[in-house]
XYZ file of C-alpha atoms in Angstrom:
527
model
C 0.000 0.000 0.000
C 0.948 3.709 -0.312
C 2.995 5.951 1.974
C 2.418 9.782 1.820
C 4.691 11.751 3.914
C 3.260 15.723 3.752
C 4.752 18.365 4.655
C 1.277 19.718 6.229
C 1.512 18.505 9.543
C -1.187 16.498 9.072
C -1.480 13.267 8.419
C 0.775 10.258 7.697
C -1.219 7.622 6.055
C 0.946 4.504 6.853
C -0.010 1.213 6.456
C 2.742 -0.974 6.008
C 6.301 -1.041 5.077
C 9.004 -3.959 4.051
C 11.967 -4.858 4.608
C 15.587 -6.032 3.451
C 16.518 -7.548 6.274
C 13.874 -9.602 7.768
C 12.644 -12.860 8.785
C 9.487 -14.408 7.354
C 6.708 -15.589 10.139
C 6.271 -12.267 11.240
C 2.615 -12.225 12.394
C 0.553 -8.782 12.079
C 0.817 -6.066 13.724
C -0.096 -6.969 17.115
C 3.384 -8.705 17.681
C 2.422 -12.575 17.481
C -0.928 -12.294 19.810
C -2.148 -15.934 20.684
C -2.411 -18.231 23.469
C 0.870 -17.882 24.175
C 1.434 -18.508 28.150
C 4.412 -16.203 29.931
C 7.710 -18.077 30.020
C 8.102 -20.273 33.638
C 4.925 -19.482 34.402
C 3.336 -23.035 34.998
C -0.775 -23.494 35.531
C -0.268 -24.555 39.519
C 1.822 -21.060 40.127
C -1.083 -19.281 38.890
C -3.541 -21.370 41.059
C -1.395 -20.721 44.740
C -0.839 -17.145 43.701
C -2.790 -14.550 46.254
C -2.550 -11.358 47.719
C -2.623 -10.279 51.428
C -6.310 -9.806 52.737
C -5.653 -6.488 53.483
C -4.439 -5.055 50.269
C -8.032 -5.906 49.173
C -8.578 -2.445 50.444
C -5.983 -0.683 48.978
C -7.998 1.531 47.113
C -10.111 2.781 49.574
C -10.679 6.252 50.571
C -11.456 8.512 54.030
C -15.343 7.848 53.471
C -14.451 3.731 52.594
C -12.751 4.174 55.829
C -15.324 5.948 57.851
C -17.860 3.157 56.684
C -15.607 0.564 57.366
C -15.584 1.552 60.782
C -19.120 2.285 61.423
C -20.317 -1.376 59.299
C -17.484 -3.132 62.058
C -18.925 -1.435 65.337
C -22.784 -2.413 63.882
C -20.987 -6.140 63.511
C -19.835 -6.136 66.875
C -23.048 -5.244 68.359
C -25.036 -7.298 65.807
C -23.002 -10.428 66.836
C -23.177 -9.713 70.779
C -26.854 -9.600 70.618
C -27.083 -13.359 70.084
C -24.862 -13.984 73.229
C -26.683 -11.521 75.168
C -29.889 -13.443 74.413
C -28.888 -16.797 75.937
C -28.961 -14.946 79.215
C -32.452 -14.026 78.680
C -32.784 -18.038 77.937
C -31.565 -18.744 81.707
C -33.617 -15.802 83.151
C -36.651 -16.895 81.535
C -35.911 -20.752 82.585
C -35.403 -19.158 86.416
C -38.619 -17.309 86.186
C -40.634 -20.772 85.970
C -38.518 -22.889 88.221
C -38.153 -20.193 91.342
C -41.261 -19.312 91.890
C -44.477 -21.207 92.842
C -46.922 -17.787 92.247
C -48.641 -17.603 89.018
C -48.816 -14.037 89.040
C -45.136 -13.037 90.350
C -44.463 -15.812 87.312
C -46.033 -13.808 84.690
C -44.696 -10.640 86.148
C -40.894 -11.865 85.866
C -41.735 -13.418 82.406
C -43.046 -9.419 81.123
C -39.885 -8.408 82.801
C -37.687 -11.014 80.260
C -40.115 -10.281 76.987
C -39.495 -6.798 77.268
C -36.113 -6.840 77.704
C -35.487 -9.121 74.075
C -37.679 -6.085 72.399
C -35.457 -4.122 73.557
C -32.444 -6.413 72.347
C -34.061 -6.796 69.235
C -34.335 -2.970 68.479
C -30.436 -2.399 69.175
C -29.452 -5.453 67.570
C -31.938 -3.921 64.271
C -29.779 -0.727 64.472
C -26.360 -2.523 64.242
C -27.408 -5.325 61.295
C -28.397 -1.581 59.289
C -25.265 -0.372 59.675
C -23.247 -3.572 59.474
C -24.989 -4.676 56.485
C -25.529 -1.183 54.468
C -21.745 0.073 55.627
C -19.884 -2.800 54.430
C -21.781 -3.401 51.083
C -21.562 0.401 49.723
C -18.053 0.122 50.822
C -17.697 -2.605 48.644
C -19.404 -1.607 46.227
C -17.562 1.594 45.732
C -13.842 -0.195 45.752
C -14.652 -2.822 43.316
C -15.707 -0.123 41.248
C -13.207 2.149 41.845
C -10.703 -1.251 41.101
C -12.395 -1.790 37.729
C -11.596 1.956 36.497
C -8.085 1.514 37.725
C -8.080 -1.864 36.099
C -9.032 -0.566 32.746
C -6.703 2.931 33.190
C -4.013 0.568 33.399
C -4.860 -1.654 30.386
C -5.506 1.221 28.124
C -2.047 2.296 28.615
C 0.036 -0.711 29.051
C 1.818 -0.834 25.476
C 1.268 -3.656 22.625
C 4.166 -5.792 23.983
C 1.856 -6.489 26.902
C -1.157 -7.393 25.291
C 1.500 -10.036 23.008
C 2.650 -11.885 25.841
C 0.301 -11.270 29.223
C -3.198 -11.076 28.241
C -5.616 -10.859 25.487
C -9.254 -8.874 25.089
C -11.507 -12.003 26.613
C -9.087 -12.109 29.421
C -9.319 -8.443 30.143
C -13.295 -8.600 29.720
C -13.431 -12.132 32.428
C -11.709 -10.334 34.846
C -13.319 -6.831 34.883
C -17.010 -9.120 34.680
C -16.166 -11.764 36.996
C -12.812 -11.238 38.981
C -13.826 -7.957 40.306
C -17.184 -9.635 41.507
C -15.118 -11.781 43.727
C -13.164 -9.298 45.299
C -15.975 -6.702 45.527
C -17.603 -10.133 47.903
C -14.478 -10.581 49.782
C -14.112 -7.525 50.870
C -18.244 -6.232 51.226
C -20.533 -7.878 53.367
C -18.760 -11.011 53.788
C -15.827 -9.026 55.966
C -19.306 -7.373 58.364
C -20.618 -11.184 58.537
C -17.014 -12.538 59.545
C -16.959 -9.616 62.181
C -20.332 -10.235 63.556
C -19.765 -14.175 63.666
C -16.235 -13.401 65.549
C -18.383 -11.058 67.942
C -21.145 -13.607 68.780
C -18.017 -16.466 69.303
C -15.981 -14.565 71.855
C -19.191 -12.981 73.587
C -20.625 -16.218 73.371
C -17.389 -17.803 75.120
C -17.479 -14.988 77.724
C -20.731 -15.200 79.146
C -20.525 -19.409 79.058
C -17.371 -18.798 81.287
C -18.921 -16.423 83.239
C -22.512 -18.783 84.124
C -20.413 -22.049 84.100
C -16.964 -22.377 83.879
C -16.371 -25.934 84.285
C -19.517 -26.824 81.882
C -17.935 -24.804 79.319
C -14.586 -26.380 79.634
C -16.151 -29.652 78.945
C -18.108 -28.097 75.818
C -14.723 -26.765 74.489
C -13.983 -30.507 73.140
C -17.085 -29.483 70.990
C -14.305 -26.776 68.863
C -11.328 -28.224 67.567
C -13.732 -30.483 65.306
C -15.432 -27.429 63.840
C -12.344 -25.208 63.311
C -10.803 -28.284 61.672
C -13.976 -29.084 59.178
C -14.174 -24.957 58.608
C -10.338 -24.333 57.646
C -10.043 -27.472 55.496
C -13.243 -26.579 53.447
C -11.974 -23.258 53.389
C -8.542 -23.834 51.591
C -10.321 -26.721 49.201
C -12.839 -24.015 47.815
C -10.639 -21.615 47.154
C -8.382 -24.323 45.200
C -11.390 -25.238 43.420
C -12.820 -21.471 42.826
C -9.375 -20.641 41.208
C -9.433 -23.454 38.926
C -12.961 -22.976 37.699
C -11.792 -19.074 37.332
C -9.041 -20.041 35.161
C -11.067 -22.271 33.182
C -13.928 -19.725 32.285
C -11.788 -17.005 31.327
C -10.024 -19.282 28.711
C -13.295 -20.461 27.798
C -14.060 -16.735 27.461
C -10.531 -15.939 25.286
C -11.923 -18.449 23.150
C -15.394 -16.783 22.051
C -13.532 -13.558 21.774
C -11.267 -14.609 19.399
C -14.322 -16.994 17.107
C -16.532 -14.485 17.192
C -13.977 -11.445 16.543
C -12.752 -13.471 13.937
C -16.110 -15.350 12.721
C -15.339 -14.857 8.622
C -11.875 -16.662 9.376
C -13.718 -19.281 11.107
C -16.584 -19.726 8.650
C -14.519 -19.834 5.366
C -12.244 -22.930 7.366
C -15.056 -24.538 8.390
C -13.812 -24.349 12.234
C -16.892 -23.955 13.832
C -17.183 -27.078 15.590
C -13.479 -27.025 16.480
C -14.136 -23.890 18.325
C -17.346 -25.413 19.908
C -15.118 -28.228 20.960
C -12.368 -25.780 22.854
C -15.070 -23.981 24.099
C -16.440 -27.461 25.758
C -13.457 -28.380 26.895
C -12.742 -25.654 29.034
C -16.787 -25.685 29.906
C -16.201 -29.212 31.148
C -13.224 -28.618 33.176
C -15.616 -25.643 34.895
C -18.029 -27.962 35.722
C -16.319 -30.486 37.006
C -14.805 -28.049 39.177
C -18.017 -26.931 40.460
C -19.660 -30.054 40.665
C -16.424 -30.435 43.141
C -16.667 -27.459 45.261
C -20.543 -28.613 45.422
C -19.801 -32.185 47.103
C -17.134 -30.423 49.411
C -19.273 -28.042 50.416
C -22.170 -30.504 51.135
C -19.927 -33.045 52.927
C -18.094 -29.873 54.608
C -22.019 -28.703 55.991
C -23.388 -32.376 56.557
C -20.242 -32.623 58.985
C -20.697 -29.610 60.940
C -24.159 -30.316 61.710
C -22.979 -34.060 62.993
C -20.924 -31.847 65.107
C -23.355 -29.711 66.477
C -25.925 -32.528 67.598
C -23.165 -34.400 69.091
C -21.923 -31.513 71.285
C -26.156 -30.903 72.119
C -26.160 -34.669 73.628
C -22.533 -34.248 75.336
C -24.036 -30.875 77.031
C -27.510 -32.025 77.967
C -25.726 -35.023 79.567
C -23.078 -33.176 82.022
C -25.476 -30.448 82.455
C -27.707 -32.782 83.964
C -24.958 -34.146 86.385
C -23.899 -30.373 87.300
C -27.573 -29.704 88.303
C -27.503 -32.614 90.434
C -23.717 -32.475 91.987
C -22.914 -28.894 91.561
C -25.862 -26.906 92.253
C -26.376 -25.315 88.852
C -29.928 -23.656 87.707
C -31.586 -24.955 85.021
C -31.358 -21.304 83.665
C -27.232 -21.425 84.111
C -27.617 -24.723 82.270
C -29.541 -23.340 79.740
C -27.484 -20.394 79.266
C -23.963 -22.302 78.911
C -25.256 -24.993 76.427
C -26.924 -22.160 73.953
C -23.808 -19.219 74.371
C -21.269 -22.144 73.188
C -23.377 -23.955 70.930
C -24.124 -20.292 69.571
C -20.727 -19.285 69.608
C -19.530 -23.143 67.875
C -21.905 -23.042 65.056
C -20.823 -18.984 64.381
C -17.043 -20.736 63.565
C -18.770 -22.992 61.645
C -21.072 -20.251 59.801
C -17.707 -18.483 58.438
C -16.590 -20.899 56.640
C -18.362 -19.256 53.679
C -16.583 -15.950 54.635
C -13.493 -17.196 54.810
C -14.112 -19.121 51.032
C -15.167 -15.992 49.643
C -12.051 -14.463 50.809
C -9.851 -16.936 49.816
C -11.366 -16.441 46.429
C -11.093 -12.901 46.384
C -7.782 -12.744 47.325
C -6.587 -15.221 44.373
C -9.127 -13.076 42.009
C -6.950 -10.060 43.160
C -3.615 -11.346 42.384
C -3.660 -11.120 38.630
C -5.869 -7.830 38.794
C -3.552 -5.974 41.352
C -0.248 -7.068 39.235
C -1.669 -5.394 36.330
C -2.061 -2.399 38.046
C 1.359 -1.917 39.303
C 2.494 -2.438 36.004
C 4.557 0.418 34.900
C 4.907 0.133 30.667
C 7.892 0.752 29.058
C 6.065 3.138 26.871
C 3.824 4.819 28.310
C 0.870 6.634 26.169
C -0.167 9.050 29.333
C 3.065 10.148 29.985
C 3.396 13.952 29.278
C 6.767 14.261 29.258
C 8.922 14.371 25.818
C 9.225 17.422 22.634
C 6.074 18.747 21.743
C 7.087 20.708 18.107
C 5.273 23.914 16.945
C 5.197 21.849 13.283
C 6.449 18.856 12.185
C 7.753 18.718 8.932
C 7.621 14.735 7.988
C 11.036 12.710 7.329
C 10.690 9.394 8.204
C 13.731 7.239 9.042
C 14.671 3.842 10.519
C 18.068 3.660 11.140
C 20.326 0.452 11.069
C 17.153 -1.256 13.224
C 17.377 -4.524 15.316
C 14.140 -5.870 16.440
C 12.348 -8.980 17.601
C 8.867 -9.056 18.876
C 8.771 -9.482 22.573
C 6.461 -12.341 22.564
C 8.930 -14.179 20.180
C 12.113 -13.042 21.027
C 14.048 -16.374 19.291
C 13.238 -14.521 16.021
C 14.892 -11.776 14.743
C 12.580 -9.698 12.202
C 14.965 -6.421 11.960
C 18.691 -7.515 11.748
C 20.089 -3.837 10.798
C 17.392 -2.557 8.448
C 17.394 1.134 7.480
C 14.553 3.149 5.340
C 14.256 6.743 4.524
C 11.036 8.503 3.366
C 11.552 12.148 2.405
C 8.823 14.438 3.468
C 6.261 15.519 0.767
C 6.753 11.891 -0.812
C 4.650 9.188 -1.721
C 5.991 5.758 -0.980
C 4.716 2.109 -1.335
C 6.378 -1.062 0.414
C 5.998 -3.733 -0.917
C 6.935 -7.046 0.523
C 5.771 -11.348 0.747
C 3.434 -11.556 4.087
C 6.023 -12.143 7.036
C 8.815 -9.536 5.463
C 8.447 -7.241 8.237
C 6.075 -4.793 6.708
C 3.493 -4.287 9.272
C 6.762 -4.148 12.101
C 7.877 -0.586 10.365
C 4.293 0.556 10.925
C 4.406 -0.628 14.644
C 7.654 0.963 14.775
C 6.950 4.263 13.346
C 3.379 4.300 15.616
C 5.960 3.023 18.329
C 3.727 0.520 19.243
C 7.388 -1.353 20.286
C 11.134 0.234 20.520
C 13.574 -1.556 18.716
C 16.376 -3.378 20.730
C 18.903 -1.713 18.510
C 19.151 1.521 16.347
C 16.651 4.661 15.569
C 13.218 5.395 14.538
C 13.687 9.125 13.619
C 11.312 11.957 12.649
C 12.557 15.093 11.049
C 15.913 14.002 12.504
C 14.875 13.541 16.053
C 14.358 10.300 18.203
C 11.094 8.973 18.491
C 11.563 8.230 21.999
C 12.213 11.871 22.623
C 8.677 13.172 22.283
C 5.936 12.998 23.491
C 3.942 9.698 23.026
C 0.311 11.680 22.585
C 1.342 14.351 20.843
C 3.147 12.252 17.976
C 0.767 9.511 17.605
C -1.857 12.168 16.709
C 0.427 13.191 14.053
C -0.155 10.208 12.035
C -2.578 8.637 10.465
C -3.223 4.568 10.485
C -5.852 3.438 8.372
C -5.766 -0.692 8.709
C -6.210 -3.781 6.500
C -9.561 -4.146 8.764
C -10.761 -0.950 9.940
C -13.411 -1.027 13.392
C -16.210 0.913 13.764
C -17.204 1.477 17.473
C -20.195 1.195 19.026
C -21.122 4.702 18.654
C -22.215 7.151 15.781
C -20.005 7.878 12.489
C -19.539 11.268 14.322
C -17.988 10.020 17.523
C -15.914 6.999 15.847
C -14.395 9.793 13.228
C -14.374 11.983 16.441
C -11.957 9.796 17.915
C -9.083 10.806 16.213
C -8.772 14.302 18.005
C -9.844 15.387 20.952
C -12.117 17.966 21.485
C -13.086 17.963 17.544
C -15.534 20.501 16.154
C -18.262 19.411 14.162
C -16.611 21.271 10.920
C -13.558 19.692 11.518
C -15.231 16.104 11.474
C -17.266 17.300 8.255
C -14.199 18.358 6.686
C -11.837 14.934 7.875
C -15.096 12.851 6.317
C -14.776 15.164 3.072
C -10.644 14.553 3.249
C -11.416 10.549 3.410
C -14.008 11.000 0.566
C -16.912 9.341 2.899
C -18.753 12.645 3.098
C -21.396 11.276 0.230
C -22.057 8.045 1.315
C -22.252 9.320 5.074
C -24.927 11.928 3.966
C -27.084 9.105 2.375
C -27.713 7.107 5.904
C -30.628 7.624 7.977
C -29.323 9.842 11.009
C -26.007 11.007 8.863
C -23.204 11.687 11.236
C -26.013 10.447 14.194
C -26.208 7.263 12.338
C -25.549 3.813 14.710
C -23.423 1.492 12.405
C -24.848 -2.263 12.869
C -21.582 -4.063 12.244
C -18.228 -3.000 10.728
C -17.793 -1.647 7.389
C-alpha cells in the first residue's frame, strides 16, 4: 500500500512497510498475539498465587474508611446480641422454676419479653449499619478497582497485550474477577466480624454462668475449626481453577466471534465449539467439586453440632444434680457455646469468599502496578510547533517481545523524504506491518533509531506524535457509537466542521450523507 509523507503537519497515512533484512513468520501487527502462556509461568503457580487480605482495600478512601468503621462497630453489636440473648434463655428458665406464684411468674416473664424487644431494636440498628456500611463500601472499591483496572490496560503498550493477556481475558476479569473481590471484601468481611463477635461474647458469658460446663463443651471446637479451615482452603483451590477455566473459555469466544469470517470460510466452527467445551467441562467439574465439598463440609458440621447438644444435655444434667447449677445457668452455657460453635462454623463461607477474592486479586492488582515501558499518558517528551515529515529507521534490530528467538529487523534502514509518496511492498512475514508498529511506536527496537525530522522517536511525546499520524488498517473497526464520535476519535475535542471536513478529506462525506441519522447514524456491524 501507499505511503504519503506531507509536509502539512497532518497526516501520515501509513499502512505498512518492508523490509531487506527480515525474517518471514512475522505475524501482524499486534506482535504474534495468541495463546501464548508467559515463560516459567506453569498453571499450579497461577492457582497458589494470592494477595494479602488487606491489600483488598488498597484503594479505599477517608469515606471507605469511615464506613468501614461504622459497618465493624454495627458487627460487633449485631453479633453480641445473640450472646446476650442466651442470658435471657436462663432468666426466663429461672422465672418458671423459682417461683411457685402464678402471678409473680407472669410478672418476671413481662420483665424477660421486654427486655429481648429491647435487644431486638439495638441489635436492628447494628445489622443496618453492618450490612448497608460494608456493602456500599464494597461496592464503591470494586468499582473504583475496575476503572483503575481498565486505566491501566488502556495504557500498558502492545508488547503487553502479546505476551500477558488478550481482550476475553481483560473482559473475564473486569465481569467476573472484580465480583469476587468486591464479595471478599463487602458484606462477607461485616458477617465474619459479627460471627467473631457472637463467638468470643458467646465464650465470655458461658465462662462467666459455668466455667467448668464450658470447659467440657470446648472438646465441641477443635472439630469445627478443623472441618471450617479445610473446606476453606479446598474451595478456594477449586474457585481458582474454575476461574481459570472460564476465562479461557471466554478468550476463546472472543477470538471466534472477533474473527467469525476466518472461522466460517475454514469450516472451524465445531473445532471452536469443541475448545469452548473443553474448558466448559473442566468448569463444571470443578463446580460439581466445590458442590460435594461443600455438602460433605455442611453435613459434617451439623454431625458436630448434635453431638456436642447430647454431650451438654448429659453433664449439664450431672452439674444440676452435683454442683448446684440452675436450670437457667444450664440453659445459658449450652446455647452461648453452641451459639458461639456453630458462628465458627457459619464463616466458613466468609473465609471461602475471601480466599477467592484474594486469588481473584492477584492477577488484577499485578496489572495495576504495572509500569509500561512506553507509556501513552506520559506527558513528558518534545512537543514541536510543526512537524515537517522525514521518516527514518536507522540500522534497526528488532524482535517481537512475545517471540524473542526470532529476529525480524537484523540492521534494516529506510528513509522517506517528506512531501513523498511511498509504497512497500513485501511477501506476508517480510516485516512490513513491524515498520508501521515501529513508526506508531507501538514497540522500541532493541537496537538503532526510529527518527522523525531528525529527532528520536523516543524523545517526544507519546500523545502528541501519535496524533500526528494517520493509520488506516487492513480491517478498519467501527465502534459502538455514531459515524460522528468513531471519526471523532481521532482528536480530541473535535468541532463538528472539523469532522465534516476529515469525512470530506477521506471522501466518505457522500455516502455518510445518504444514511438515515447522517453523522447520528448507529453502524450495525463493521464496514
Amino acid at each position: 500500500m501507499a505511503v504519503e509523507n506531507g509536509r502539512n503537519g497532518g497526516n501520515k497515512d501509513m499502512d505498512e512497510a518492508s523490509t531487506s533484512k527480515s525474517q518471514e513468520g512475522e505475524e501482524k501487527s499486534s506482535g504474534g498475539r495468541g495463546d501464548q502462556q508467559k515463560p516459567g509461568k506453569s498453571k499450579g503457580d497461577e492457582e497458589t498465587k494470592t494477595v494479602p487480605f488487606l491489600k483488598l482495600f488498597s484503594f479505599a478512601d477517608s469515606t471507605d474508611i469511615l464506613l468501614m468503621i461504622l459497618g465493624t462497630i454495627g458487627a460487633v453489636g449485631n453479633g453480641a446480641s445473640f450472646p446476650i440473648m442466651t442470658i435471657l434463655f436462663g432468666d426466663l428458665i429461672n422465672s418458671f422454676g423459682e417461683n411457685q406464684n402464678g402471678k409473680e411468674v407472669v410478672h418476671l416473664i413481662s420483665k424477660v419479653s421486654l427486655k429481648f424487644v429491647y435487644l431486638g431494636l439495638g441489635a436492628a440498628v447494628a445489622a443496618f449499619f453492618q450490612v448497608a456500611c460494608w456493602m456500599v463500601t464494597g461496592e464503591r472499591q470494586a468499582a473504583r478497582i475496575r476503572g483503575k483496572y481498565l486505566t491501566t490496560i488502556l495504557k500498558q503498550d502492545i508488547a503487553f497485550f502479546d505476551k500477558e493477556t488478550n481482550t476475553g481475558e481483560v473482559v473475564g476479569r473486569m465481569s467476573g474477577d472484580t465480583v469476587l473481590i468486591q464479595d471478599a471484601m463487602g458484606e462477607k468481611v461485616g458477617k465474619f466480624i459479627q460471627l467473631v463477635s457472637t463467638f468470643i461474647g458467646g465464650f465470655i458469658i458461658a465462662f462467666i454462668k459455668g466455667w467448668l460446663l464450658t470447659l467440657v463443651m470446648l472438646s465441641s471446637i477443635p472439630p469445627l475449626v478443623i472441618a471450617g479451615a479445610g473446606l476453606a482452603i479446598v474451595i478456594a483451590r477449586m474457585a481458582t481453577r474454575g476461574q481459570t477455566a472460564y476465562a479461557k473459555a471466554a478468550i476463546v469466544v472472543e477470538q471466534t466471534i472477533g474473527s467469525i469470517r476466518t472461522v466460517a470460510s475454514f469450516t472451524g466452527e465445531r473445532q471452536a465449539l469443541s475448545n469452548y467445551k473443553k474448558f466448559l467441562a473442566t468448569a463444571y467439574t470443578s463446580g460439581v467439586q466445590e458442590g460435594f465439598t461443600s455438602g460433605l463440609g455442611l453435613g459434617i458440621v451439623m454431625l458436630l453440632v448434635f453431638c456436642s447438644y447430647a454431650l451438654a444435655v448429659w453433664f449439664g444434667g450431672k452439674m444440676i444434680l452435683e454442683k448446684g447449677y440452675s436450670g437457667g445457668s444450664v440453659l445459658n452455657v449450652i446455647v452461648a457455646v453452641l451459639v458461639g460453635s456453630m458462628s465458627l462454623g457459619q464463616a466458613s463461607p466468609c473465609l471461602s469468599s475471601f480466599a477467592g477474592g484474594q486469588a481473584a486479586a492477584y492477577k488484577m492488582f499485578e496489572t495495576i502496578n504495572r509500569k509500561p515501558e512506553i507509556d501513552s499518558s506520559d506527558t513528558r517528551g518534545k512537543v514541536l510547533d510543526d512537524i515537517g515529515g522525514d521518516v527514518e529507521l536507522r540500522d534497526v534490530y528488532f524482535t517481537y517481545p512475545a517471540r524473542p528467538d526470532e529476529q525480524i529487523f537484523a540492521g534494516f534502514s529506510l528513509f522517506i523524504p517528506s512531501g513523498t509518496t511511498a509504497a512497500l511492498v513485501g511477501q506476508s512475514g517480510s516485516g512490513k506491518s513491524t515498520v508501521i508498529s515501529l513508526i506508531e511506536r507501538f514497540y522500541d527496537p532493541q537496537a538503532g533509531e526510529v527518527l522523525i525530522d531528525g529527532i528520536n522517536l523516543k524523545e517526544f511525546q507519546l500523545k502528541w506524535i501519535r496524533e500526528k499520524i494517520g493509520l488506516v488498517s487492513q480491517e478498519p473497526v467501527l465502534f459502538a457509537s455514531s459515524i460522528k464520535d468513531n471519526i471523532a476519535y481521532g482528536k480530541d475535542g473535535a468541532t463538528t466542521e472539523e469532522i465534516k471536513a476529515a469525512a470530506e478529506l477521506a471522501n466518505a462525506a457522500k455516502f455518510i450523507d445518504k444514511l438515515p441519522q447522517v453523522l447520528n447514524w448507529f453502524p450495525l456491524h463493521n464496514f
